[in-house]
């Protein structure tokens, strides 16, 4: 045909399929934009980008591409091959490529005919593949986000209670010396602060910051964040008199301070601080013996000696001493209190009241205090209060209103954060009654993402079904498309499992992308089957004819998408974790959605059509008795 007529005819054939593909892919990502929390924020970036790009590409295909084809393509004589227009030294390659495609197409059509003749056998194989997909998917380790090399490491040091600031600084200087001497190929600088850390404030804690060199200078595998942290931990574990941990920050720093899991041990039963600490130590002991988790440590202050003042409130009340006077007197004498301003040398100064150092050094100094009662008289402190030494918490920790202890840890090499979280839950189940747990930070977000995933998948499949029903103007035919979804997901799951990756947020994005692209191939073929049926062809003839005609565009679009995403699956360097997660899932899904779905799309369309359109189907068999190997199979 001339270019203009050929363009018009091709648009008549492909327009509805283009619109269907664009709407379905947009519908797959549309609901993701409305999910809450940090997971929704990650989803939203991909959702808006892919949906808008897909809609724009459909508009270009419907408006601009036909105009360009009608304007730029040249008329060709009958029998012309596309390879005849290639550059002379490329013509042999293109002619060879055309011959291979033609042979593959003939083989494919014969295999489709065989599949249609042995439908029960291939339906059984389909259920086996779906079962395999379900098994791998359910046993795929879960995580929230992949660990990323962000170019920094954190060092947290904790010394015994009562250690001095100088001792803490000496420990941090040892860490600095190690990084700057033994890891000089990877470390650019080290800085530290004493007296403060993620666990709290005190002279016995400190925090170090390791800045690594640029990624292009750390291309060797042993210069990545993980191996550096592992080597540092082996050295720091030999330091006596302190617990020193080296760890990379989480993938989202705003949602935590360390990679791994963020666990809260809670006192739900009101058992008290001492029993809660005993349960913590029991939990740490179990975690230390479990090979699935490593570096499990409390992120808090250890109990310290403290002097508790016992006030006899009946005596204090009998002497007319208000509670505020007692509190203010102790606070002013031992901690200091602002009392007034004064002017000196033209500048306003603040006046603070505090007992002199020799008179606030020992507990016995409390007996030297006097408290003013409501009558204005000074009452000795020892007349209504006494004290005793005990061990207690350095700071009060609460989570959701309950006494808590924060515990950090990491999965063992080869394990996921989801497996580590399940391990901690198993250990907590062995603790005494009254002890509970909860998750915070990235671990809480991982639980939320895991709970949201089935809803995302189910709603996506439902939306795909509705749009396909509108496209085909039929309720049964979209079932053939939906039956293709598990086969695309099979490839995504197998590829992710084989590379040792996890079921995280980025896998879920690749998972949804695969679901949309699996329907794309089915739409391209089924739409052409319907067109041939509308022109009076029999069911088998229309199915085999559509499979023959649409094989090449299905293969080319799928392989183009596969090779376009392949760099993500093979990426290294900064941000490679997220890219590998998405790229691996999509590449694996595209391979299975192309080379497995191509045989099951015709099969399930014939089965669905025959089930709901039996009369028309039997007429098709009478018209084409030689279309299959076995008529009895139908």
C-alpha positions as semicolon CSV with decimal commas, in nm:
position;residue;x (nm);y (nm);z (nm)
1;X;0,000;0,000;0,000
2;X;0,108;0,363;-0,039
3;X;0,240;0,517;0,284
4;X;-0,077;0,712;0,366
5;X;-0,313;0,418;0,313
6;X;-0,077;0,181;0,494
7;X;-0,067;0,421;0,789
8;X;-0,445;0,445;0,801
9;X;-0,487;0,067;0,788
10;X;-0,227;0,007;1,056
11;X;-0,391;0,263;1,287
12;X;-0,726;0,089;1,243
13;X;-0,564;-0,232;1,361
14;X;-0,347;-0,104;1,644
15;X;-0,526;0,199;1,791
16;X;-0,743;0,011;2,040
17;X;-0,446;-0,200;2,150
18;X;-0,232;0,111;2,202
19;X;-0,500;0,279;2,408
20;X;-0,553;-0,039;2,610
21;X;-0,183;-0,082;2,682
22;X;-0,139;0,281;2,783
23;X;-0,443;0,284;3,010
24;X;-0,360;-0,047;3,174
25;X;0,003;0,048;3,247
26;X;-0,108;0,383;3,382
27;X;-0,375;0,215;3,592
28;X;-0,114;-0,019;3,738
29;X;0,091;0,272;3,874
30;X;-0,191;0,515;3,946
31;X;-0,305;0,368;4,281
32;X;0,054;0,365;4,407
33;X;0,053;0,744;4,424
34;X;-0,206;0,742;4,704
35;X;-0,040;0,509;4,952
36;X;0,055;0,672;5,286
37;X;0,381;0,681;5,477
38;X;0,738;0,671;5,358
39;X;0,654;0,373;5,135
40;X;0,395;0,585;4,959
41;X;0,653;0,860;4,905
42;X;0,886;0,613;4,731
43;X;0,598;0,468;4,529
44;X;0,477;0,813;4,429
45;X;0,795;0,906;4,244
46;X;0,774;0,602;4,020
47;X;0,397;0,620;3,988
48;X;0,379;0,976;3,860
49;X;0,682;0,938;3,634
50;X;0,583;0,613;3,466
51;X;0,211;0,690;3,435
52;X;0,269;1,033;3,281
53;X;0,542;0,902;3,049
54;X;0,320;0,615;2,939
55;X;0,025;0,841;2,861
56;X;0,248;1,080;2,669
57;X;0,402;0,796;2,469
58;X;0,052;0,674;2,372
59;X;-0,040;1,024;2,255
60;X;0,278;1,037;2,049
61;X;0,202;0,694;1,900
62;X;-0,154;0,798;1,811
63;X;-0,082;1,148;1,679
64;X;0,280;1,212;1,584
65;X;0,399;0,868;1,471
66;X;0,125;0,819;1,205
67;X;0,200;1,163;1,063
68;X;0,569;1,086;1,042
69;X;0,503;0,747;0,883
70;X;0,271;0,892;0,619
71;X;0,519;1,173;0,546
72;X;0,858;0,997;0,561
73;X;0,802;0,639;0,445
74;X;0,855;0,566;0,075
75;X;0,639;0,341;-0,146
76;X;0,787;-0,005;-0,195
77;X;0,730;-0,261;-0,474
78;X;0,548;-0,591;-0,404
79;X;0,772;-0,860;-0,252
80;X;1,004;-0,600;-0,104
81;X;1,199;-0,696;0,211
82;X;1,282;-0,441;0,480
83;X;1,647;-0,542;0,461
84;X;1,667;-0,415;0,101
85;X;1,681;-0,056;0,229
86;X;1,969;-0,119;0,468
87;X;2,322;0,010;0,408
88;X;2,494;-0,225;0,164
89;X;2,744;-0,369;0,415
90;X;2,462;-0,434;0,667
91;X;2,229;-0,604;0,421
92;X;2,370;-0,956;0,480
93;X;2,315;-0,921;0,854
94;X;1,959;-0,792;0,818
95;X;1,871;-1,060;0,563
96;X;2,007;-1,324;0,799
97;X;1,809;-1,167;1,083
98;X;1,487;-1,174;0,875
99;X;1,544;-1,541;0,790
100;X;1,594;-1,627;1,157
101;X;1,280;-1,437;1,257
102;X;1,078;-1,612;0,987
103;X;1,201;-1,954;1,098
104;X;1,133;-1,873;1,461
105;X;0,785;-1,749;1,369
106;X;0,704;-2,070;1,181
107;X;0,833;-2,278;1,471
108;X;0,636;-2,067;1,717
109;X;0,310;-2,112;1,523
110;X;0,363;-2,488;1,510
111;X;0,431;-2,499;1,883
112;X;0,119;-2,293;1,954
113;X;-0,082;-2,542;1,750
114;X;0,072;-2,823;1,955
115;X;-0,012;-2,644;2,280
116;X;-0,372;-2,598;2,166
117;X;-0,393;-2,970;2,091
118;X;-0,254;-3,072;2,433
119;X;-0,432;-2,821;2,647
120;X;-0,473;-3,028;2,965
121;X;-0,104;-3,111;2,970
122;X;-0,003;-2,745;2,940
123;X;-0,267;-2,630;3,186
124;X;-0,110;-2,871;3,435
125;X;0,233;-2,726;3,357
126;X;0,085;-2,379;3,411
127;X;-0,033;-2,472;3,760
128;X;0,308;-2,619;3,838
129;X;0,473;-2,292;3,733
130;X;0,224;-2,093;3,941
131;X;0,293;-2,317;4,239
132;X;0,666;-2,266;4,193
133;X;0,613;-1,891;4,174
134;X;0,404;-1,895;4,492
135;X;0,659;-2,103;4,680
136;X;0,952;-1,881;4,581
137;X;0,757;-1,563;4,647
138;X;0,651;-1,671;4,995
139;X;1,005;-1,784;5,079
140;X;1,176;-1,479;4,930
141;X;1,353;-1,294;5,214
142;X;1,187;-0,964;5,296
143;X;1,341;-0,624;5,359
144;X;1,238;-0,260;5,341
145;X;1,514;-0,105;5,134
146;X;1,847;-0,244;5,012
147;X;2,158;-0,135;5,198
148;X;2,336;0,140;5,008
149;X;2,697;0,256;5,012
150;X;2,642;0,619;5,113
151;X;3,009;0,697;5,162
152;X;2,995;0,724;5,542
153;X;3,026;0,498;5,845
154;X;2,927;0,556;6,207
155;X;3,116;0,444;6,517
156;X;2,942;0,423;6,853
157;X;3,142;0,369;7,172
158;X;3,001;0,282;7,514
159;X;3,213;0,245;7,828
160;X;3,113;0,115;8,173
161;X;2,914;0,350;8,393
162;X;3,136;0,593;8,578
163;X;3,400;0,613;8,306
164;X;3,548;0,956;8,250
165;X;3,536;1,170;7,938
166;X;3,911;1,121;7,892
167;X;3,869;0,743;7,882
168;X;3,595;0,776;7,620
169;X;3,816;0,998;7,406
170;X;4,101;0,747;7,426
171;X;3,874;0,474;7,287
172;X;3,759;0,699;7,002
173;X;4,121;0,792;6,927
174;X;4,200;0,422;6,890
175;X;3,917;0,395;6,637
176;X;4,052;0,701;6,455
177;X;4,401;0,557;6,443
178;X;4,270;0,230;6,301
179;X;4,074;0,392;6,019
180;X;4,344;0,639;5,919
181;X;4,621;0,379;5,920
182;X;4,467;0,042;5,827
183;X;4,185;0,169;5,602
184;X;4,364;0,463;5,442
185;X;4,279;0,340;5,091
186;X;3,910;0,394;5,160
187;X;3,888;0,649;5,444
188;X;3,922;1,019;5,381
189;X;3,872;1,155;5,734
190;X;3,747;1,069;6,083
191;X;3,579;1,295;6,338
192;X;3,432;1,217;6,679
193;X;3,248;1,371;6,972
194;X;3,257;1,253;7,332
195;X;2,977;1,270;7,584
196;X;2,693;1,214;7,341
197;X;2,571;0,933;7,117
198;X;2,253;0,779;6,983
199;X;2,206;0,600;7,315
200;X;2,208;0,917;7,524
201;X;2,435;1,168;7,696
202;X;2,707;1,086;7,942
203;X;3,082;1,086;7,993
204;X;3,099;0,717;7,905
205;X;2,957;0,740;7,549
206;X;3,089;0,878;7,222
207;X;3,017;0,891;6,853
208;X;3,252;0,880;6,554
209;X;3,195;0,972;6,189
210;X;3,396;0,808;5,911
211;X;3,397;0,981;5,573
212;X;3,499;0,751;5,290
213;X;3,663;0,851;4,966
214;X;3,464;0,902;4,648
215;X;3,307;0,593;4,491
216;X;3,531;0,610;4,184
217;X;3,831;0,570;4,415
218;X;3,678;0,265;4,587
219;X;3,599;0,037;4,296
220;X;3,748;-0,272;4,463
221;X;3,488;-0,486;4,644
222;X;3,688;-0,479;4,968
223;X;3,665;-0,098;4,979
224;X;3,286;-0,089;5,001
225;X;3,102;0,005;5,318
226;X;3,008;-0,350;5,420
227;X;3,357;-0,507;5,411
228;X;3,509;-0,201;5,582
229;X;3,256;-0,221;5,866
230;X;3,316;-0,596;5,901
231;X;3,692;-0,556;5,932
232;X;3,650;-0,271;6,179
233;X;3,419;-0,478;6,399
234;X;3,674;-0,760;6,416
235;X;3,931;-0,511;6,548
236;X;3,696;-0,322;6,780
237;X;3,569;-0,643;6,939
238;X;3,917;-0,689;7,090
239;X;3,913;-0,352;7,268
240;X;3,895;-0,407;7,643
241;X;3,688;-0,188;7,868
242;X;3,446;-0,063;7,603
243;X;3,187;-0,176;7,350
244;X;3,261;-0,021;7,011
245;X;3,036;-0,078;6,710
246;X;3,091;0,029;6,350
247;X;2,792;0,035;6,114
248;X;2,667;0,215;5,804
249;X;2,367;0,447;5,828
250;X;2,026;0,324;5,710
251;X;1,908;0,374;5,354
252;X;1,686;0,661;5,474
253;X;1,873;0,845;5,747
254;X;1,563;1,036;5,857
255;X;1,399;0,706;5,963
256;X;1,675;0,570;6,184
257;X;2,037;0,584;6,284
258;X;2,172;0,242;6,191
259;X;2,127;-0,024;5,931
260;X;1,957;-0,349;6,030
261;X;1,656;-0,361;6,262
262;X;1,529;-0,116;6,522
263;X;1,358;-0,305;6,805
264;X;1,169;-0,191;7,114
265;X;1,136;-0,424;7,413
266;X;0,830;-0,314;7,612
267;X;0,702;-0,362;7,965
268;X;0,334;-0,423;7,892
269;X;0,259;-0,596;8,221
270;X;0,405;-0,339;8,461
271;X;0,669;-0,583;8,585
272;X;0,918;-0,308;8,671
273;X;1,254;-0,187;8,553
274;X;1,465;-0,461;8,708
275;X;1,267;-0,743;8,547
276;X;1,266;-0,555;8,218
277;X;1,647;-0,534;8,230
278;X;1,666;-0,905;8,313
279;X;1,445;-0,982;8,014
280;X;1,670;-0,763;7,798
281;X;1,979;-0,954;7,905
282;X;1,802;-1,285;7,841
283;X;1,701;-1,164;7,495
284;X;2,055;-1,048;7,413
285;X;2,189;-1,386;7,523
286;X;1,950;-1,572;7,291
287;X;2,030;-1,337;7,003
288;X;2,402;-1,383;7,056
289;X;2,366;-1,759;7,011
290;X;2,142;-1,731;6,704
291;X;2,338;-1,740;6,375
292;X;2,072;-1,540;6,188
293;X;2,154;-1,209;6,359
294;X;2,475;-1,028;6,445
295;X;2,580;-0,717;6,638
296;X;2,269;-0,719;6,854
297;X;2,321;-0,451;7,118
298;X;2,114;-0,226;7,344
299;X;2,092;0,131;7,223
300;X;2,059;0,291;7,563
301;X;2,237;0,375;7,885
302;X;2,324;0,102;8,131
303;X;2,198;0,126;8,488
304;X;2,414;0,348;8,704
305;X;2,456;0,390;9,081
306;X;2,217;0,656;9,203
307;X;2,126;0,804;9,539
308;X;1,751;0,795;9,600
309;X;1,603;1,046;9,840
310;X;1,310;0,912;10,043
311;X;1,088;1,194;10,164
312;X;0,852;1,126;10,452
313;X;0,560;1,325;10,321
314;X;0,365;1,300;10,648
315;X;0,649;1,463;10,842
316;X;0,702;1,720;10,572
317;X;0,332;1,805;10,572
318;X;0,324;1,828;10,952
319;X;0,607;2,081;10,940
320;X;0,433;2,285;10,667
321;X;0,689;2,215;10,394
322;X;0,543;2,225;10,040
323;X;0,670;1,984;9,774
324;X;0,794;2,269;9,554
325;X;1,023;2,396;9,828
326;X;1,186;2,055;9,866
327;X;1,240;2,020;9,492
328;X;1,367;2,376;9,445
329;X;1,611;2,350;9,735
330;X;1,771;2,028;9,608
331;X;1,778;2,155;9,249
332;X;1,939;2,486;9,343
333;X;2,199;2,341;9,578
334;X;2,319;2,054;9,361
335;X;2,223;2,161;9,007
336;X;2,202;2,540;9,011
337;X;1,909;2,775;8,959
338;X;1,863;3,113;8,791
339;X;1,758;3,377;9,046
340;X;1,804;3,726;8,902
341;X;1,987;3,967;8,669
342;X;2,236;4,235;8,764
343;X;2,417;4,509;8,575
344;X;2,795;4,519;8,565
345;X;3,010;4,740;8,345
346;X;2,703;4,840;8,149
347;X;2,607;4,484;8,065
348;X;2,328;4,267;8,208
349;X;2,454;3,954;8,379
350;X;2,260;3,650;8,499
351;X;2,289;3,533;8,858
352;X;2,277;3,160;8,936
353;X;2,252;3,007;9,281
354;X;2,440;2,686;9,366
355;X;2,607;2,532;9,669
356;X;2,983;2,563;9,671
357;X;3,172;2,258;9,543
358;X;3,288;2,120;9,882
359;X;2,926;2,124;10,002
360;X;2,769;1,928;9,714
361;X;3,011;1,639;9,671
362;X;2,864;1,368;9,897
363;X;2,519;1,240;9,997
364;X;2,589;1,354;10,352
365;X;2,584;1,711;10,224
366;X;2,206;1,677;10,192
367;X;2,183;1,684;10,573
368;X;2,334;2,032;10,571
369;X;2,043;2,172;10,371
370;X;1,752;2,365;10,522
371;X;1,413;2,407;10,356
372;X;1,182;2,705;10,414
373;X;0,834;2,603;10,522
374;X;0,505;2,789;10,473
375;X;0,565;2,988;10,794
376;X;0,899;3,117;10,670
377;X;1,106;2,906;10,908
378;X;1,406;2,698;10,801
379;X;1,360;2,325;10,858
380;X;1,659;2,085;10,844
381;X;1,644;1,842;10,555
382;X;1,728;1,543;10,773
383;X;1,410;1,592;10,979
384;X;1,181;1,472;10,701
385;X;1,402;1,285;10,446
386;X;1,663;1,013;10,423
387;X;1,840;0,838;10,135
388;X;2,000;0,518;10,012
389;X;2,213;0,395;9,720
390;X;2,070;0,181;9,442
391;X;2,111;0,098;9,074
392;X;1,872;0,263;8,833
393;X;1,822;0,382;8,477
394;X;2,032;0,676;8,364
395;X;1,735;0,802;8,161
396;X;1,368;0,714;8,138
397;X;1,284;0,546;7,807
398;X;0,927;0,521;7,682
399;X;0,772;0,393;7,360
400;X;0,402;0,453;7,301
401;X;0,372;0,531;7,670
402;X;0,525;0,203;7,795
403;X;0,868;0,154;7,959
404;X;1,098;0,035;7,684
405;X;1,451;-0,062;7,591
406;X;1,574;0,011;7,240
407;X;1,779;-0,269;7,077
408;X;1,969;-0,254;6,751
409;X;2,101;-0,540;6,542
410;X;2,178;-0,657;6,192
411;X;2,103;-0,967;5,988
412;X;2,387;-1,212;5,943
413;X;2,559;-1,215;5,601
414;X;2,327;-1,373;5,348
415;X;2,020;-1,298;5,562
416;X;1,762;-1,024;5,515
417;X;1,628;-0,775;5,767
418;X;1,292;-0,953;5,751
419;X;1,456;-1,278;5,864
420;X;1,637;-1,092;6,144
421;X;1,309;-0,936;6,260
422;X;1,141;-1,277;6,260
423;X;1,431;-1,410;6,468
424;X;1,385;-1,137;6,730
425;X;1,012;-1,211;6,745
426;X;1,087;-1,578;6,808
427;X;1,324;-1,487;7,091
428;X;1,071;-1,252;7,253
429;X;0,811;-1,530;7,258
430;X;1,038;-1,716;7,503
431;X;1,056;-1,427;7,751
432;X;0,846;-1,410;8,072
433;X;0,485;-1,296;8,068
434;X;0,434;-0,920;8,057
435;X;0,712;-0,854;7,805
436;X;0,610;-0,738;7,459
437;X;0,781;-0,580;7,161
438;X;0,730;-0,329;6,882
439;X;0,921;-0,197;6,584
440;X;1,034;0,156;6,512
441;X;1,226;0,344;6,244
442;X;1,293;0,155;5,923
443;X;1,176;-0,171;6,080
444;X;0,832;-0,021;6,140
445;X;0,824;0,101;5,780
446;X;0,920;-0,248;5,661
447;X;0,629;-0,399;5,851
448;X;0,397;-0,138;5,700
449;X;0,527;-0,204;5,347
450;X;0,489;-0,580;5,392
451;X;0,131;-0,536;5,509
452;X;0,048;-0,301;5,220
453;X;0,195;-0,520;4,945
454;X;-0,099;-0,767;4,912
455;X;-0,340;-0,474;4,893
456;X;-0,129;-0,313;4,619
457;X;-0,111;-0,634;4,416
458;X;-0,478;-0,718;4,457
459;X;-0,600;-0,371;4,372
460;X;-0,367;-0,356;4,071
461;X;-0,508;-0,683;3,934
462;X;-0,862;-0,556;3,993
463;X;-0,794;-0,230;3,808
464;X;-0,633;-0,420;3,518
465;X;-0,941;-0,642;3,496
466;X;-1,180;-0,344;3,484
467;X;-0,988;-0,164;3,211
468;X;-0,953;-0,480;3,003
469;X;-1,323;-0,547;3,039
470;X;-1,390;-0,199;2,902
471;X;-1,136;-0,252;2,622
472;X;-1,277;-0,588;2,510
473;X;-1,638;-0,502;2,598
474;X;-1,650;-0,840;2,766
475;X;-1,623;-0,974;3,119
476;X;-1,479;-1,322;3,045
477;X;-1,202;-1,234;2,796
478;X;-0,995;-1,029;3,047
479;X;-0,951;-1,351;3,245
480;X;-0,709;-1,468;2,975
481;X;-0,498;-1,157;3,044
482;X;-0,510;-1,199;3,420
483;X;-0,395;-1,559;3,394
484;X;-0,072;-1,426;3,240
485;X;0,020;-1,224;3,548
486;X;0,165;-1,516;3,752
487;X;0,394;-1,614;3,464
488;X;0,546;-1,267;3,445
489;X;0,579;-1,259;3,822
490;X;0,752;-1,599;3,810
491;X;1,044;-1,452;3,615
492;X;1,073;-1,154;3,848
493;X;1,074;-1,379;4,154
494;X;1,323;-1,630;4,013
495;X;1,562;-1,355;3,900
496;X;1,547;-1,180;4,238
497;X;1,592;-1,505;4,430
498;X;1,882;-1,623;4,210
499;X;2,076;-1,298;4,268
500;X;2,028;-1,311;4,644
501;X;1,813;-0,997;4,651
502;X;1,515;-0,934;4,875
503;X;1,144;-0,866;4,856
504;X;1,168;-0,495;4,932
505;X;1,000;-0,178;4,812
506;X;1,199;-0,168;4,489
507;X;1,117;-0,530;4,415
508;X;0,751;-0,443;4,461
509;X;0,785;-0,162;4,207
510;X;0,948;-0,401;3,959
511;X;0,680;-0,657;4,045
512;X;0,402;-0,412;3,952
513;X;0,585;-0,310;3,636
514;X;0,604;-0,675;3,534
515;X;0,231;-0,717;3,596
516;X;0,156;-0,429;3,360
517;X;0,396;-0,547;3,093
518;X;0,261;-0,902;3,109
519;X;-0,079;-0,770;3,006
520;X;0,083;-0,571;2,723
521;X;0,177;-0,884;2,529
522;X;-0,163;-1,037;2,587
523;X;-0,340;-0,722;2,465
524;X;-0,135;-0,714;2,145
525;X;-0,225;-1,073;2,058
526;X;-0,582;-1,096;2,190
527;X;-0,685;-0,771;2,022
528;X;-0,578;-0,913;1,685
529;X;-0,759;-1,241;1,752
530;X;-1,078;-1,043;1,815
531;X;-1,028;-0,844;1,497
532;X;-0,992;-1,164;1,295
533;X;-1,295;-1,317;1,464
534;X;-1,497;-1,008;1,375
535;X;-1,395;-1,057;1,011
536;X;-1,544;-1,407;1,007
537;X;-1,241;-1,627;1,073
538;X;-1,271;-1,933;1,291
539;X;-1,137;-1,936;1,646
540;X;-0,832;-2,155;1,582
541;X;-0,752;-1,986;1,252
542;X;-0,782;-1,640;1,409
543;X;-0,568;-1,743;1,706
544;X;-0,288;-1,891;1,497
545;X;-0,302;-1,604;1,250
546;X;-0,278;-1,340;1,525
547;X;0,008;-1,528;1,689
548;X;0,195;-1,532;1,358
549;X;0,136;-1,164;1,278
550;X;0,206;-1,024;1,628
551;X;0,510;-1,232;1,719
552;X;0,767;-0,990;1,581
553;X;0,630;-0,669;1,743
554;X;0,582;-0,852;2,073
555;X;0,940;-0,981;2,064
556;X;1,091;-0,651;1,959
557;X;0,906;-0,437;2,217
558;X;0,977;-0,685;2,496
559;X;1,346;-0,722;2,413
560;X;1,382;-0,346;2,373
561;X;1,238;-0,300;2,721
562;X;1,459;-0,580;2,857
563;X;1,783;-0,431;2,722
564;X;1,672;-0,084;2,830
565;X;1,635;-0,201;3,191
566;X;1,937;-0,433;3,191
567;X;2,183;-0,154;3,292
568;X;1,982;-0,109;3,612
569;X;2,022;-0,477;3,698
570;X;2,400;-0,459;3,640
571;X;2,460;-0,117;3,799
572;X;2,734;-0,061;4,059
573;X;2,833;0,231;4,276
574;X;2,615;0,488;4,449
575;X;2,247;0,394;4,449
576;X;2,314;0,053;4,296
577;X;2,101;-0,129;4,553
578;X;1,778;0,035;4,440
579;X;1,870;0,003;4,072
580;X;1,954;-0,367;4,108
581;X;1,626;-0,434;4,288
582;X;1,410;-0,278;4,017
583;X;1,621;-0,387;3,720
584;X;1,650;-0,751;3,824
585;X;1,276;-0,790;3,885
586;X;1,179;-0,625;3,557
587;X;1,440;-0,810;3,347
588;X;1,340;-1,146;3,488
589;X;0,973;-1,066;3,452
590;X;1,013;-0,955;3,091
591;X;1,192;-1,277;2,994
592;X;0,922;-1,501;3,139
593;X;0,642;-1,272;3,018
594;X;0,783;-1,298;2,666
595;X;0,900;-1,654;2,622
596;X;0,639;-1,828;2,840
597;X;0,335;-1,604;2,795
598;X;0,362;-1,626;2,416
599;X;0,244;-1,988;2,435
600;X;-0,015;-1,945;2,708
601;X;-0,185;-1,633;2,572
602;X;-0,338;-1,823;2,273
603;X;-0,415;-2,125;2,492
604;X;-0,604;-1,936;2,762
605;X;-0,787;-1,720;2,512
606;X;-0,912;-2,032;2,337
607;X;-1,010;-2,190;2,670
608;X;-1,191;-1,881;2,796
609;X;-1,358;-1,819;2,462
610;X;-1,467;-2,180;2,433
611;X;-1,600;-2,181;2,787
612;X;-1,813;-1,871;2,744
613;X;-1,868;-1,882;2,366
614;X;-1,923;-2,253;2,315
615;X;-2,150;-2,229;2,014
616;X;-1,915;-2,008;1,816
617;X;-1,621;-2,227;1,921
618;X;-1,781;-2,549;1,794
619;X;-1,850;-2,379;1,462
620;X;-1,482;-2,287;1,442
621;X;-1,379;-2,648;1,493
622;X;-1,611;-2,764;1,214
623;X;-1,463;-2,505;0,978
624;X;-1,099;-2,591;1,065
625;X;-1,071;-2,957;1,162
626;X;-0,698;-2,966;1,077
627;X;-0,595;-2,672;1,293
628;X;-0,484;-2,886;1,587
629;X;-0,332;-3,221;1,660
630;X;-0,627;-3,339;1,866
631;X;-0,986;-3,225;1,830
632;X;-1,090;-3,435;2,128
633;X;-0,886;-3,203;2,348
634;X;-1,145;-2,936;2,292
